[in-house]
């Protein structure tokens, strides 16, 4: 089975700070890493390979620095090959552009049976790239997969749709999206990382390798960001501590009464 | 009134989400002097559909087809794309639920349209029909404004963002639509409904929010006692929901959002993806045994203590003083 794992070199959103007076989101210098859910993507892909044979190909559209993360995580976790398509816009285009690039790279690598994505990326969380990519490939999709097996040329998957869960079956080739609950990603050892260094790891350029000009990609993007601002929620941040629980409880209750949140009543 | 299709189409996944989306759809349509369509799919048309005229809909497109009996993204996408091609609205509104989020981008991709996720507001220029959407970004840290370059703008609206508005009885034209459904590759083998909780967390005035810091053995009982005392409801973080099976729903980016008068977070670390679910609360109280926990900067009153000692003490004080929610 030829398995693709689409992984995103994402911003660590917990590290995004805000400049309160200007309401600006401070994005420069925010650390980036392979997203959490992308590790579930890789784990799913590698487990499928272990169960059914074949190969795992990790693919990311992102900055050249993503290469190192793909080596240490994707290849070390068990992918056989990794490709980073360099994004000249560094994430600045919309999900339709990302899906178009991924579809084109997958076509160039060729012959996939299954493509695994995350339900939502750690930073943009649009939930769009998986379904859009499935549509570009003309493949069926199964989203929010919790459990997966391949039987007789079909994927049988358990998926969580919120109000209910269901078991579905779909013939390959198919695209699935997985959630953080799907599995516990393996942690590569130093030995795995050393072995990974011998595996193929390529940087592709949009135009040279995929024949997509950056201008045409930008033109084809269906949505354009006009601006953004931080959401500022200011809380009092009063902290009570370092006292016995009963004293802390009395202090908290007093504060809530003063604020008019709690009131006395005659029993 | 008949004949012209609406400028705004609402995909009706459920009555709740449909009424909310209609609130916004009506507002947009009124600024354009245009009409609102609703698309409702199923084996048969749900009874509530006929009241939609009172909530701002002008026309209801029903598709009654056994292949649409349960939600499946392939057939639903086929049906909706054909309907949107036929009616050609400027905006198609979906609720940003799991079903919405797996279908809307696929619909947009097939139409070559722009799609914006996590929308909290929409504006349509009456002259140009250009659609601008505001959406949450970076798990709710920020809000961005997007221009959709290709209509219909397919928008996924965050649930509980738009208010439903009753608008007196309008005539509702019902149109039966028969699309061609070809994508039936995904087969449903078994559907297991989640135990419904029979309550709307969104309506709770007090929410006691449980995180992974709550002990499995006795934490739930303590929290329940506190919630009962204040007439509140229990809720939890995503890992608590997935790992403990206490509650099927969780609060946050990928879950529900609540706006009670008081939210008491117990053993919740304050990850932004969770905070977004509770930041509409008027007051947030957090109990965490780590003074470095991010939740303390996201709350009005933070208590650094072991919650299993603190909660019983709090229950004592509230009982002793005979207090209740004001
Ligand atoms: C795309 C995406 C979407 C997500 N969506 C959601 C979402 O919708 N909702 C959601 O909740 N999460 C979501 N998450 C996960 C989120 O990032 C956090 O991992 C999660 O919210 C953490 O849950 P927690 O606070 O229960 O657990 P933890 O982070 O483990 O926090 C436990 C807290 O309890 C404290 N504690 C431990 N013992 C005690 C004690 N005895 N007394 C008092 N305090 C104690 C600890 O100090 C800690 O602060 C999402 C993540 C991603 C990437
Ligand atoms: N730039 C990218 N490179 C590779 N895969 C991506 C990229 N962006 C999104 N994806 C995939 O699509 C999923 C959903 O992303 P999103 O639509 O941003 O929420 C991610 O979990 C990845 O599997």
PDB file of N, CA, C and O in Angstrom, chain A residues 103-128:
ATOM      1  N   UNK A 103      -2.177  18.346  -3.929  1.00  0.00           N
ATOM      2  CA  UNK A 103      -2.705  17.438  -4.960  1.00  0.00           C
ATOM      3  C   UNK A 103      -1.681  17.267  -6.069  1.00  0.00           C
ATOM      4  O   UNK A 103      -1.444  16.158  -6.562  1.00  0.00           O
ATOM      5  N   UNK A 104      -1.047  18.373  -6.443  1.00  0.00           N
ATOM      6  CA  UNK A 104      -0.077  18.307  -7.522  1.00  0.00           C
ATOM      7  C   UNK A 104       1.162  17.499  -7.112  1.00  0.00           C
ATOM      8  O   UNK A 104       1.686  16.696  -7.886  1.00  0.00           O
ATOM      9  N   UNK A 105       1.608  17.684  -5.875  1.00  0.00           N
ATOM     10  CA  UNK A 105       2.775  16.928  -5.399  1.00  0.00           C
ATOM     11  C   UNK A 105       2.438  15.436  -5.294  1.00  0.00           C
ATOM     12  O   UNK A 105       3.253  14.581  -5.652  1.00  0.00           O
ATOM     13  N   UNK A 106       1.229  15.134  -4.841  1.00  0.00           N
ATOM     14  CA  UNK A 106       0.833  13.717  -4.736  1.00  0.00           C
ATOM     15  C   UNK A 106       0.772  13.086  -6.123  1.00  0.00           C
ATOM     16  O   UNK A 106       1.181  11.939  -6.321  1.00  0.00           O
ATOM     17  N   UNK A 107       0.290  13.871  -7.093  1.00  0.00           N
ATOM     18  CA  UNK A 107       0.213  13.351  -8.465  1.00  0.00           C
ATOM     19  C   UNK A 107       1.619  13.062  -8.984  1.00  0.00           C
ATOM     20  O   UNK A 107       1.858  12.059  -9.636  1.00  0.00           O
ATOM     21  N   UNK A 108       2.558  13.944  -8.651  1.00  0.00           N
ATOM     22  CA  UNK A 108       3.918  13.717  -9.134  1.00  0.00           C
ATOM     23  C   UNK A 108       4.539  12.472  -8.479  1.00  0.00           C
ATOM     24  O   UNK A 108       5.238  11.699  -9.129  1.00  0.00           O
ATOM     25  N   UNK A 109       4.270  12.276  -7.192  1.00  0.00           N
ATOM     26  CA  UNK A 109       4.807  11.088  -6.521  1.00  0.00           C
ATOM     27  C   UNK A 109       4.081   9.834  -7.025  1.00  0.00           C
ATOM     28  O   UNK A 109       4.696   8.779  -7.159  1.00  0.00           O
ATOM     29  N   UNK A 110       2.781   9.978  -7.257  1.00  0.00           N
ATOM     30  CA  UNK A 110       1.998   8.956  -7.958  1.00  0.00           C
ATOM     31  C   UNK A 110       1.645   7.687  -7.205  1.00  0.00           C
ATOM     32  O   UNK A 110       2.332   7.249  -6.295  1.00  0.00           O
ATOM     33  N   UNK A 111       0.519   7.113  -7.586  1.00  0.00           N
ATOM     34  CA  UNK A 111       0.159   5.754  -7.185  1.00  0.00           C
ATOM     35  C   UNK A 111      -0.290   5.539  -5.749  1.00  0.00           C
ATOM     36  O   UNK A 111      -0.173   4.439  -5.209  1.00  0.00           O
ATOM     37  N   UNK A 112      -0.842   6.569  -5.114  1.00  0.00           N
ATOM     38  CA  UNK A 112      -1.249   6.396  -3.710  1.00  0.00           C
ATOM     39  C   UNK A 112      -2.561   5.628  -3.565  1.00  0.00           C
ATOM     40  O   UNK A 112      -3.450   5.734  -4.398  1.00  0.00           O
ATOM     41  N   UNK A 113      -2.648   4.868  -2.484  1.00  0.00           N
ATOM     42  CA  UNK A 113      -3.883   4.170  -2.145  1.00  0.00           C
ATOM     43  C   UNK A 113      -4.658   4.947  -1.089  1.00  0.00           C
ATOM     44  O   UNK A 113      -5.876   4.889  -1.026  1.00  0.00           O
ATOM     45  N   UNK A 114      -3.914   5.611  -0.218  1.00  0.00           N
ATOM     46  CA  UNK A 114      -4.594   6.307   0.871  1.00  0.00           C
ATOM     47  C   UNK A 114      -3.791   7.560   1.242  1.00  0.00           C
ATOM     48  O   UNK A 114      -2.561   7.551   1.233  1.00  0.00           O
ATOM     49  N   UNK A 115      -4.518   8.632   1.506  1.00  0.00           N
ATOM     50  CA  UNK A 115      -3.889   9.874   1.962  1.00  0.00           C
ATOM     51  C   UNK A 115      -4.442  10.164   3.351  1.00  0.00           C
ATOM     52  O   UNK A 115      -5.659  10.111   3.559  1.00  0.00           O
ATOM     53  N   UNK A 116      -3.542  10.440   4.283  1.00  0.00           N
ATOM     54  CA  UNK A 116      -3.960  10.734   5.652  1.00  0.00           C
ATOM     55  C   UNK A 116      -3.676  12.210   5.956  1.00  0.00           C
ATOM     56  O   UNK A 116      -2.571  12.697   5.717  1.00  0.00           O
ATOM     57  N   UNK A 117      -4.676  12.909   6.451  1.00  0.00           N
ATOM     58  CA  UNK A 117      -4.525  14.303   6.903  1.00  0.00           C
ATOM     59  C   UNK A 117      -5.002  14.384   8.349  1.00  0.00           C
ATOM     60  O   UNK A 117      -5.643  13.461   8.858  1.00  0.00           O
ATOM     61  N   UNK A 118      -4.749  15.528   8.979  1.00  0.00           N
ATOM     62  CA  UNK A 118      -5.332  15.792  10.286  1.00  0.00           C
ATOM     63  C   UNK A 118      -6.713  16.409  10.094  1.00  0.00           C
ATOM     64  O   UNK A 118      -6.993  16.980   9.047  1.00  0.00           O
ATOM     65  N   UNK A 119      -7.586  16.299  11.105  1.00  0.00           N
ATOM     66  CA  UNK A 119      -8.902  16.938  10.957  1.00  0.00           C
ATOM     67  C   UNK A 119      -8.730  18.446  10.814  1.00  0.00           C
ATOM     68  O   UNK A 119      -9.393  19.082  10.011  1.00  0.00           O
ATOM     69  N   UNK A 120      -7.809  19.007  11.592  1.00  0.00           N
ATOM     70  CA  UNK A 120      -7.570  20.446  11.562  1.00  0.00           C
ATOM     71  C   UNK A 120      -6.125  20.679  11.974  1.00  0.00           C
ATOM     72  O   UNK A 120      -5.630  20.020  12.884  1.00  0.00           O
ATOM     73  N   UNK A 121      -5.472  21.625  11.320  1.00  0.00           N
ATOM     74  CA  UNK A 121      -4.080  21.893  11.666  1.00  0.00           C
ATOM     75  C   UNK A 121      -3.998  22.620  13.004  1.00  0.00           C
ATOM     76  O   UNK A 121      -4.962  23.249  13.441  1.00  0.00           O
ATOM     77  N   UNK A 122      -2.860  22.553  13.644  1.00  0.00           N
ATOM     78  CA  UNK A 122      -2.687  23.183  14.954  1.00  0.00           C
ATOM     79  C   UNK A 122      -2.852  24.701  14.899  1.00  0.00           C
ATOM     80  O   UNK A 122      -3.375  25.297  15.828  1.00  0.00           O
ATOM     81  N   UNK A 123      -2.380  25.315  13.821  1.00  0.00           N
ATOM     82  CA  UNK A 123      -2.420  26.786  13.803  1.00  0.00           C
ATOM     83  C   UNK A 123      -3.640  27.338  13.067  1.00  0.00           C
ATOM     84  O   UNK A 123      -4.433  28.056  13.634  1.00  0.00           O
ATOM     85  N   UNK A 124      -3.836  26.968  11.802  1.00  0.00           N
ATOM     86  CA  UNK A 124      -4.954  27.560  11.066  1.00  0.00           C
ATOM     87  C   UNK A 124      -6.285  26.886  11.364  1.00  0.00           C
ATOM     88  O   UNK A 124      -7.331  27.534  11.259  1.00  0.00           O
ATOM     89  N   UNK A 125      -6.250  25.616  11.713  1.00  0.00           N
ATOM     90  CA  UNK A 125      -7.474  24.879  12.082  1.00  0.00           C
ATOM     91  C   UNK A 125      -8.662  25.203  11.194  1.00  0.00           C
ATOM     92  O   UNK A 125      -9.737  25.474  11.704  1.00  0.00           O
ATOM     93  N   UNK A 126      -8.480  25.165   9.885  1.00  0.00           N
ATOM     94  CA  UNK A 126      -9.624  25.501   9.025  1.00  0.00           C
ATOM     95  C   UNK A 126     -10.487  24.274   8.742  1.00  0.00           C
ATOM     96  O   UNK A 126     -11.602  24.420   8.256  1.00  0.00           O
ATOM     97  N   UNK A 127      -9.992  23.097   8.977  1.00  0.00           N
ATOM     98  CA  UNK A 127     -10.693  21.858   8.649  1.00  0.00           C
ATOM     99  C   UNK A 127     -10.921  21.722   7.140  1.00  0.00           C
ATOM    100  O   UNK A 127     -11.730  20.917   6.706  1.00  0.00           O
ATOM    101  N   UNK A 128     -10.266  22.557   6.349  1.00  0.00           N
ATOM    102  CA  UNK A 128     -10.593  22.582   4.919  1.00  0.00           C
ATOM    103  C   UNK A 128      -9.676  21.747   4.048  1.00  0.00           C
ATOM    104  O   UNK A 128     -10.107  21.214   3.018  1.00  0.00           O
TER     105      UNK A 128
END
